[in-house]
Short mmCIF file of C-alpha atoms in Angstrom, two decimals:
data_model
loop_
_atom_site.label_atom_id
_atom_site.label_comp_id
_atom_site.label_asym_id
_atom_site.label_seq_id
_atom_site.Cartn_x
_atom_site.Cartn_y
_atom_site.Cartn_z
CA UNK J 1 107.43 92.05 113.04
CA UNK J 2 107.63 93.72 109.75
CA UNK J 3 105.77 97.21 109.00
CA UNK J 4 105.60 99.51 106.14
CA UNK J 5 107.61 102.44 106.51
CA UNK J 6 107.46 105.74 104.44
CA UNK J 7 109.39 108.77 105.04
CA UNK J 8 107.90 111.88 106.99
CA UNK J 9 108.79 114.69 104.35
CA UNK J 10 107.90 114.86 100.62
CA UNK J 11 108.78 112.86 98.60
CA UNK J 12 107.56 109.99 100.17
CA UNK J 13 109.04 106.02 99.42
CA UNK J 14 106.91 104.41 97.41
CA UNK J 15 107.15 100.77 98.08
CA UNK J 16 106.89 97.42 95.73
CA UNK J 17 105.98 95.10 98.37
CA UNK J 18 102.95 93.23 96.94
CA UNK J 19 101.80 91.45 93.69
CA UNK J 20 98.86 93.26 92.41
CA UNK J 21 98.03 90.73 89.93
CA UNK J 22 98.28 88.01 92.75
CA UNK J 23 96.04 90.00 95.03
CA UNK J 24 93.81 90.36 91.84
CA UNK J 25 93.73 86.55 91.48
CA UNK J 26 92.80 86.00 95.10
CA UNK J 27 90.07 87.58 95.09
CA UNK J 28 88.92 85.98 92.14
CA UNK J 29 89.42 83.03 93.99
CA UNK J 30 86.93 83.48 95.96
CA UNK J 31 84.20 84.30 93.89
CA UNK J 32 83.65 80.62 92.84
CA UNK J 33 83.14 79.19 96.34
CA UNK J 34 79.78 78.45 97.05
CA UNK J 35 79.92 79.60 100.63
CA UNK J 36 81.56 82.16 99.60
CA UNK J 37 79.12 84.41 102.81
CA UNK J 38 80.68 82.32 105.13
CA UNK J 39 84.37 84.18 104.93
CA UNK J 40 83.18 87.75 104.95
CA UNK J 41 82.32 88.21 108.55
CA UNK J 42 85.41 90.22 109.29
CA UNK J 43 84.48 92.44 106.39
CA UNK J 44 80.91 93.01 107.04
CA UNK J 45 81.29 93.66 110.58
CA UNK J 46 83.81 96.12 109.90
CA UNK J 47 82.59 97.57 106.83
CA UNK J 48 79.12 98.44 109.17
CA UNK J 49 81.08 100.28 111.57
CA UNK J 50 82.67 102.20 108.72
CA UNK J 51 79.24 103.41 107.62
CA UNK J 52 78.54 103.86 110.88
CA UNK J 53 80.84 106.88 110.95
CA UNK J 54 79.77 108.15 107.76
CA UNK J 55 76.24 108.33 109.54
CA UNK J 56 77.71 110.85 112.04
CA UNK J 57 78.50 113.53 109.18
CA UNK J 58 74.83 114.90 108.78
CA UNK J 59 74.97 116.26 104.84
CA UNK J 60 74.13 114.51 101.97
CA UNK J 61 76.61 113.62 99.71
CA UNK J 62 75.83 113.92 95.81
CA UNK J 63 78.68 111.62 94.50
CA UNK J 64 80.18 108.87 96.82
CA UNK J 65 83.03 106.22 95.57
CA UNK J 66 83.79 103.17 97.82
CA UNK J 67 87.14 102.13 96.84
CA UNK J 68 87.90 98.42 97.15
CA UNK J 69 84.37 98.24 98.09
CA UNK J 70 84.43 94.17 97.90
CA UNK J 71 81.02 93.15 98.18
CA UNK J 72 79.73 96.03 98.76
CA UNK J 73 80.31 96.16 102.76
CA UNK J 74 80.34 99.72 103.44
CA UNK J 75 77.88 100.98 100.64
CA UNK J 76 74.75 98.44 100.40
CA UNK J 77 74.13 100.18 103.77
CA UNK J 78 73.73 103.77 101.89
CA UNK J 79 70.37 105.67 102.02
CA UNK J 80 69.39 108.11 99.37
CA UNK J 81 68.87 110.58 102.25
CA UNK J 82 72.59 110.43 102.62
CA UNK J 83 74.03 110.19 98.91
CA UNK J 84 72.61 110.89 95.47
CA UNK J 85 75.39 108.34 93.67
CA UNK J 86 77.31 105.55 94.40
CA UNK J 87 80.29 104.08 92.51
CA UNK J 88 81.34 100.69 93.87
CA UNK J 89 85.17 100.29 92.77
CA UNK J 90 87.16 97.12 92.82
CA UNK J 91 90.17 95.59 91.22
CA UNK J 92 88.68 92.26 89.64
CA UNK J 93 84.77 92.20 87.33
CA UNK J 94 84.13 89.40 89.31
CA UNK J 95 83.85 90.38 92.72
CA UNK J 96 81.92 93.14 91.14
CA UNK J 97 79.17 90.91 90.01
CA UNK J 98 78.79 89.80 93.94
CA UNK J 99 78.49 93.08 95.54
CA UNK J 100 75.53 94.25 96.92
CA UNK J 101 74.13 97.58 95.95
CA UNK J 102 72.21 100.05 98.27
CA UNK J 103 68.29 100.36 98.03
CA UNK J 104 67.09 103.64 95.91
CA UNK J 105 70.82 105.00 95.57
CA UNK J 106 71.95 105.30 91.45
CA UNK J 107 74.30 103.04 92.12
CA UNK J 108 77.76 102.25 89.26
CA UNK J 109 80.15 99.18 89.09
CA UNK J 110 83.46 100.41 87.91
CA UNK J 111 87.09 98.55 87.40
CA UNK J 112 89.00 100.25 89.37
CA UNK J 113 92.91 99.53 90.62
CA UNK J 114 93.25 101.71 94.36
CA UNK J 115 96.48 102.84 92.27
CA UNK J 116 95.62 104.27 89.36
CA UNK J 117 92.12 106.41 90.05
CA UNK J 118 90.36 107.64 86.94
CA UNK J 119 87.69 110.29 88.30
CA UNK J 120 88.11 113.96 87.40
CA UNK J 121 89.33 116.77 89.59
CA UNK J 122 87.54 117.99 92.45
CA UNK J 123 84.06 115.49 91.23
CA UNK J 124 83.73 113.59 94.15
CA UNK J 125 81.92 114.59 97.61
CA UNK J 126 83.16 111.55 99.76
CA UNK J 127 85.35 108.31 99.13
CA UNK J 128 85.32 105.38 101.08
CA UNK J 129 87.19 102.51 101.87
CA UNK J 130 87.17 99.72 104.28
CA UNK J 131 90.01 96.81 104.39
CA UNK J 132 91.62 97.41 101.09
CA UNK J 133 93.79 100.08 101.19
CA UNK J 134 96.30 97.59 102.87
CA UNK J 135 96.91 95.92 99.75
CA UNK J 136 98.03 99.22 98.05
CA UNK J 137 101.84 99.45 97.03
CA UNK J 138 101.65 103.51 96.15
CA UNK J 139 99.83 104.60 99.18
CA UNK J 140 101.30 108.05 98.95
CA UNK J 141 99.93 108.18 95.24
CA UNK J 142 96.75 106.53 96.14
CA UNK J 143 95.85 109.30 98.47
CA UNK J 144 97.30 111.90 96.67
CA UNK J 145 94.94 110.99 93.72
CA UNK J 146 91.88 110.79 95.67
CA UNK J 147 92.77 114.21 97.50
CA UNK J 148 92.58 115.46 94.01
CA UNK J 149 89.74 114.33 92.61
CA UNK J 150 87.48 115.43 96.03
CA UNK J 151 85.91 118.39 95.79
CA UNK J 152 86.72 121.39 98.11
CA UNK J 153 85.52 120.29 101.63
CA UNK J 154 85.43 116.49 100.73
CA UNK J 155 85.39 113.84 102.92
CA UNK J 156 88.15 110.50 102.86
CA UNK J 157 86.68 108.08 105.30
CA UNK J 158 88.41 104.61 105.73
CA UNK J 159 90.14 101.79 107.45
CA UNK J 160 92.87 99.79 106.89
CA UNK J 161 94.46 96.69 108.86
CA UNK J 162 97.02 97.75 111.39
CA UNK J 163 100.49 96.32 112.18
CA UNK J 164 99.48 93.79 114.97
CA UNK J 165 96.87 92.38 112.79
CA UNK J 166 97.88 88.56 113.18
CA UNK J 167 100.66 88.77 115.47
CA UNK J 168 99.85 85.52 117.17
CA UNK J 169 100.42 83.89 113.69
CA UNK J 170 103.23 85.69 112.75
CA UNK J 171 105.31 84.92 115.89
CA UNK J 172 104.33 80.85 115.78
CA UNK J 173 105.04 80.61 112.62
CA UNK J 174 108.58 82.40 112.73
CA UNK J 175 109.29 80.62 115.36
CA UNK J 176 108.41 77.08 114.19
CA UNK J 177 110.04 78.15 110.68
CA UNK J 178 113.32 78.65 112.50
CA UNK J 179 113.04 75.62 114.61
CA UNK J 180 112.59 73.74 111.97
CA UNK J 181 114.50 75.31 109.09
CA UNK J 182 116.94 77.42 110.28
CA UNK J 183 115.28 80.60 109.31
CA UNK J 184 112.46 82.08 108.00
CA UNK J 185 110.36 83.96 105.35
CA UNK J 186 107.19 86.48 106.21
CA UNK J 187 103.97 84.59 105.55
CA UNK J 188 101.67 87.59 107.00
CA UNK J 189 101.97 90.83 104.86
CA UNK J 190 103.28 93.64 106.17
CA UNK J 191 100.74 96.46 107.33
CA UNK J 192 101.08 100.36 108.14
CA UNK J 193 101.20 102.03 111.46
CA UNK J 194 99.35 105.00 112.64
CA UNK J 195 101.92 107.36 112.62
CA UNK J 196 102.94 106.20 108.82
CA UNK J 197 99.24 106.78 108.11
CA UNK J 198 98.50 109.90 109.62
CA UNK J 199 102.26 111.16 108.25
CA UNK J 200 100.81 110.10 104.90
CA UNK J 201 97.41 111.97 104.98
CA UNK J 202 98.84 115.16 105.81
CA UNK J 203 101.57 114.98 103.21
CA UNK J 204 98.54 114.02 101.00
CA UNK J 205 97.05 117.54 102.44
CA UNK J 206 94.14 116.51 104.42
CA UNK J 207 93.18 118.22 106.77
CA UNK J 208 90.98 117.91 109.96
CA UNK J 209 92.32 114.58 110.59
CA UNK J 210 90.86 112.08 113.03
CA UNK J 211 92.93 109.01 113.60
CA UNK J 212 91.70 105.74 116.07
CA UNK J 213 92.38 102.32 116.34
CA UNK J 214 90.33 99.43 117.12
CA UNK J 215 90.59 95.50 117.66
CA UNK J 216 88.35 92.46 116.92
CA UNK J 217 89.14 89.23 118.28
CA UNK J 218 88.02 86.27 116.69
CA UNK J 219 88.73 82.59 118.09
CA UNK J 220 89.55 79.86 115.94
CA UNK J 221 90.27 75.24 117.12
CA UNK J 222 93.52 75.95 115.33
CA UNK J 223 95.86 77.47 112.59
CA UNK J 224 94.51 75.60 110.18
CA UNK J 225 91.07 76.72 110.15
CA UNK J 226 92.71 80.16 110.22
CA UNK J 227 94.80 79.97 107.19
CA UNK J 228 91.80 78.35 105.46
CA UNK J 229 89.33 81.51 106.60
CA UNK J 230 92.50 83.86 105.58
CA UNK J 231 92.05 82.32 101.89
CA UNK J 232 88.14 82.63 101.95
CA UNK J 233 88.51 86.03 102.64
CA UNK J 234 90.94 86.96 99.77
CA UNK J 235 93.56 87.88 102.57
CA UNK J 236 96.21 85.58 102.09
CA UNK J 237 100.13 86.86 101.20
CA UNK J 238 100.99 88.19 98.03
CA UNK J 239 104.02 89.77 99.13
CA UNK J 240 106.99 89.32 96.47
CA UNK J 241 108.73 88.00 98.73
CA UNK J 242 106.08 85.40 100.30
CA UNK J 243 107.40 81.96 100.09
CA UNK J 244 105.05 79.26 97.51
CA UNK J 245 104.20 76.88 100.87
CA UNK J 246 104.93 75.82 103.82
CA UNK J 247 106.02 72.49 104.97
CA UNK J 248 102.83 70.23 106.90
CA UNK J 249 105.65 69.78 109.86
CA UNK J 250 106.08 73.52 109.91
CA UNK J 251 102.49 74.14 110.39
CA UNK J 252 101.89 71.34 113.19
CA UNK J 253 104.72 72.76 115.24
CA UNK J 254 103.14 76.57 114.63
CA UNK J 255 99.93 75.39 115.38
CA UNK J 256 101.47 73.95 118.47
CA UNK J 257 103.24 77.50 119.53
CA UNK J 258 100.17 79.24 118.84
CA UNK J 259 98.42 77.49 121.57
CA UNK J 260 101.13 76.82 124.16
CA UNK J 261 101.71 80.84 123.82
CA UNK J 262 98.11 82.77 123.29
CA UNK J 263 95.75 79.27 123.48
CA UNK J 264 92.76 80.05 125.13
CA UNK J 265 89.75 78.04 125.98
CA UNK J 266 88.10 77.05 122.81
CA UNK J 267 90.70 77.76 120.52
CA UNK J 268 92.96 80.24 119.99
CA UNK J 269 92.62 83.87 118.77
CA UNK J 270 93.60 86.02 116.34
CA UNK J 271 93.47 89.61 116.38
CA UNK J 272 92.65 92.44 113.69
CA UNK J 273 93.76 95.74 114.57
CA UNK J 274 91.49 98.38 112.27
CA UNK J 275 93.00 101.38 111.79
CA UNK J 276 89.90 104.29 111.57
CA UNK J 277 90.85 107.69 109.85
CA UNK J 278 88.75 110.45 108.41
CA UNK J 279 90.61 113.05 106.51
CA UNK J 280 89.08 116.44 104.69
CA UNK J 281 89.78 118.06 101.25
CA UNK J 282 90.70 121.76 102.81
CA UNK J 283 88.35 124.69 102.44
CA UNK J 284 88.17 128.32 103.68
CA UNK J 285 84.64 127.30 105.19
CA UNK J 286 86.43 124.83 107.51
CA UNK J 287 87.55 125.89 111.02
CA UNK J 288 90.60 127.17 111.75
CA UNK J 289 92.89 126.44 114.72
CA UNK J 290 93.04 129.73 116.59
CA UNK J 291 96.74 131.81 116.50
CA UNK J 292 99.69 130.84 118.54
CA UNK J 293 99.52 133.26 121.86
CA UNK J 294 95.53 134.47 121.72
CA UNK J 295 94.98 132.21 124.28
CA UNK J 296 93.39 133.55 127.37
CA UNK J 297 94.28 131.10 129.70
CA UNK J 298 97.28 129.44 130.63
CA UNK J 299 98.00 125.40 130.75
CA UNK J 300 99.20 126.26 134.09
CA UNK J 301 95.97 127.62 135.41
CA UNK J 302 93.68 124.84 134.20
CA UNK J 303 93.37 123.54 137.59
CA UNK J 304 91.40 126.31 138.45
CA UNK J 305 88.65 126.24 136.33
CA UNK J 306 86.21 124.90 138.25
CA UNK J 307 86.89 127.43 141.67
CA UNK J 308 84.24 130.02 141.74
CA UNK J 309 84.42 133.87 140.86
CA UNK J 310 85.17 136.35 143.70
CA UNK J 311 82.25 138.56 144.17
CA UNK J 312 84.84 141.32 144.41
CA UNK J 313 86.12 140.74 140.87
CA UNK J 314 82.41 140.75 139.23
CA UNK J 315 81.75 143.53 141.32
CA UNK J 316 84.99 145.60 139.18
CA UNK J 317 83.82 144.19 136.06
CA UNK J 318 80.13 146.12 136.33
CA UNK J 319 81.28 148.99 137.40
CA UNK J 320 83.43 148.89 134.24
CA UNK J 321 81.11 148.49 132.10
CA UNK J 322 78.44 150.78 133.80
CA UNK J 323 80.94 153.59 133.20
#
């Protein structure tokens, strides 16, 4: 299984492993299908539970950017009791045109590329993102940038795919690849870990961090229908290093894997592991983790946290005090 790894300490390895302008034309790709609805359900039902958590920080926000916002998953949910503004960010004009805006939120369509943001330092309250960061070839840029252009006390609340996302696919397809051609090429994009992530955030200087992962299962009759879903969505390869197709053969036999190894009744599944972080521009208002050693309690002791107080030691403590 491939995964995108970048080193622990500063300076971090910034990676070439995608085609922006491919990922650019896949998107706009989908723009012209008519059912175009019918391929976001991954997205909305993720994008929800995004806002979801933005719900759970009770402040209103006066400028909010969703970054690769797509159409519009996270912020069409927005309420002006939670943000003043709203800039919706994507790579292609296109998808723009299909996103949904929030109801009585100012609401602004910008071009945006995840690598290369524009807005000025410390002018944004919040940025969010939901399934696009994945895409992103400078990720340690990327955050850097948006860690600079929050304000002090700032919020970075997002999601990306993790590194199991599509395993099923990934191993039938290597496998039936080999079988049939004596070795093979990654069709499924490589994706980041937690630790990468969280290693990346705090290089970026968040702080605060909260890191979680999460699954959705969704079953599809066969690989086919997958790979054609995959393309709706604008989530098909653009690694460099993707091959142009693969062989009809190669994808009966991997179709034929896929169920004989994870096949379940009604289809088979494929899973999406989300990766959920929340990261803060620092502050001196924020809390602070308490010093090493003023701890009044040891680790050892914790067991006994719950046994109740000797009347003899309360007893000493009055007296104490009475004095």
């Amino acid at each position: 299984m491939m995964r995108r790894c970048f080193a622990t300490k500063k300076p971090e390895t910034v990676m070439n492993v995608f085609d922006r302008n491919a990922k650019k034309l896949q998107k706009e790709r989908t723009t012209i299908l008519k059912d175009y609805k019918v391929y976001d359900y991954v997205k909305e039902e993720i994008g929800y539970r995004t806002f979801d958590r933005i719900c759970d920080i009770k402040r209103e926000f006066d400028v909010l950017v969703d970054l690769g916002c797509g159409r519009g998953y996270v912020s069409k949910h927005l309420q002006k009791e939670m943000v003043k503004t709203v800039y919706q960010c994507e790579i292609t004009e296109l998808l723009l045109k299909q996103c949904e805006k929030p109801e009585d939120v100012i609401t602004h369509h910008m071009v945006v590329d995840e690598e290369f943001i524009p807005f000025k330092e410390n002018s944004i309250d919040m940025f969010v993102s939901s399934l696009s960061l994945h895409w992103v070839n400078d990720l340690p840029g990327c955050f850097r940038q948006v860690q600079k252009s929050l304000k002090n006390d700032g919020a970075f609340i997002g999601c990306m795919f993790g590194g199991d996302t599509l395993f099923e696919l990934r191993v039938s397809l290597q496998l039936a690849e080999t079988e049939l051609e004596g070795g093979f090429a990654p069709h499924i994009s490589p994706f980041t870990d937690v630790r990468d992530l969280g290693s990346l955030l705090n290089n970026s200087d968040f702080t605060l961090l909260t890191i979680d992962v999460d699954e959705m299962t969704v079953i599809y009759p066969g690989i086919k229908e997958l790979m054609h879903d995959l393309k709706g969505m604008g989530e098909n390869n653009c690694a460099w290093s993707r091959k142009p197709m693969l062989h009809r053969n190669t994808i009966e036999l991997a179709n034929e894997k896929y169920k004989e190894m994870f096949g379940k009744e009604g289809g088979i599944p494929a899973t999406f592991q989300i990766i959920n972080f929340i990261g803060w521009k620092p502050d001196p208002s924020q809390a602070k983790p308490a010093k090493r050693g003023s701890g009044q309690v040891s680790f050892a002791d914790l067991h006994k946290i719950n046994e109740p107080t000797k009347d003899k030691d309360i007893s000493n403590d009055e007296d104490k005090h009475s004095k």
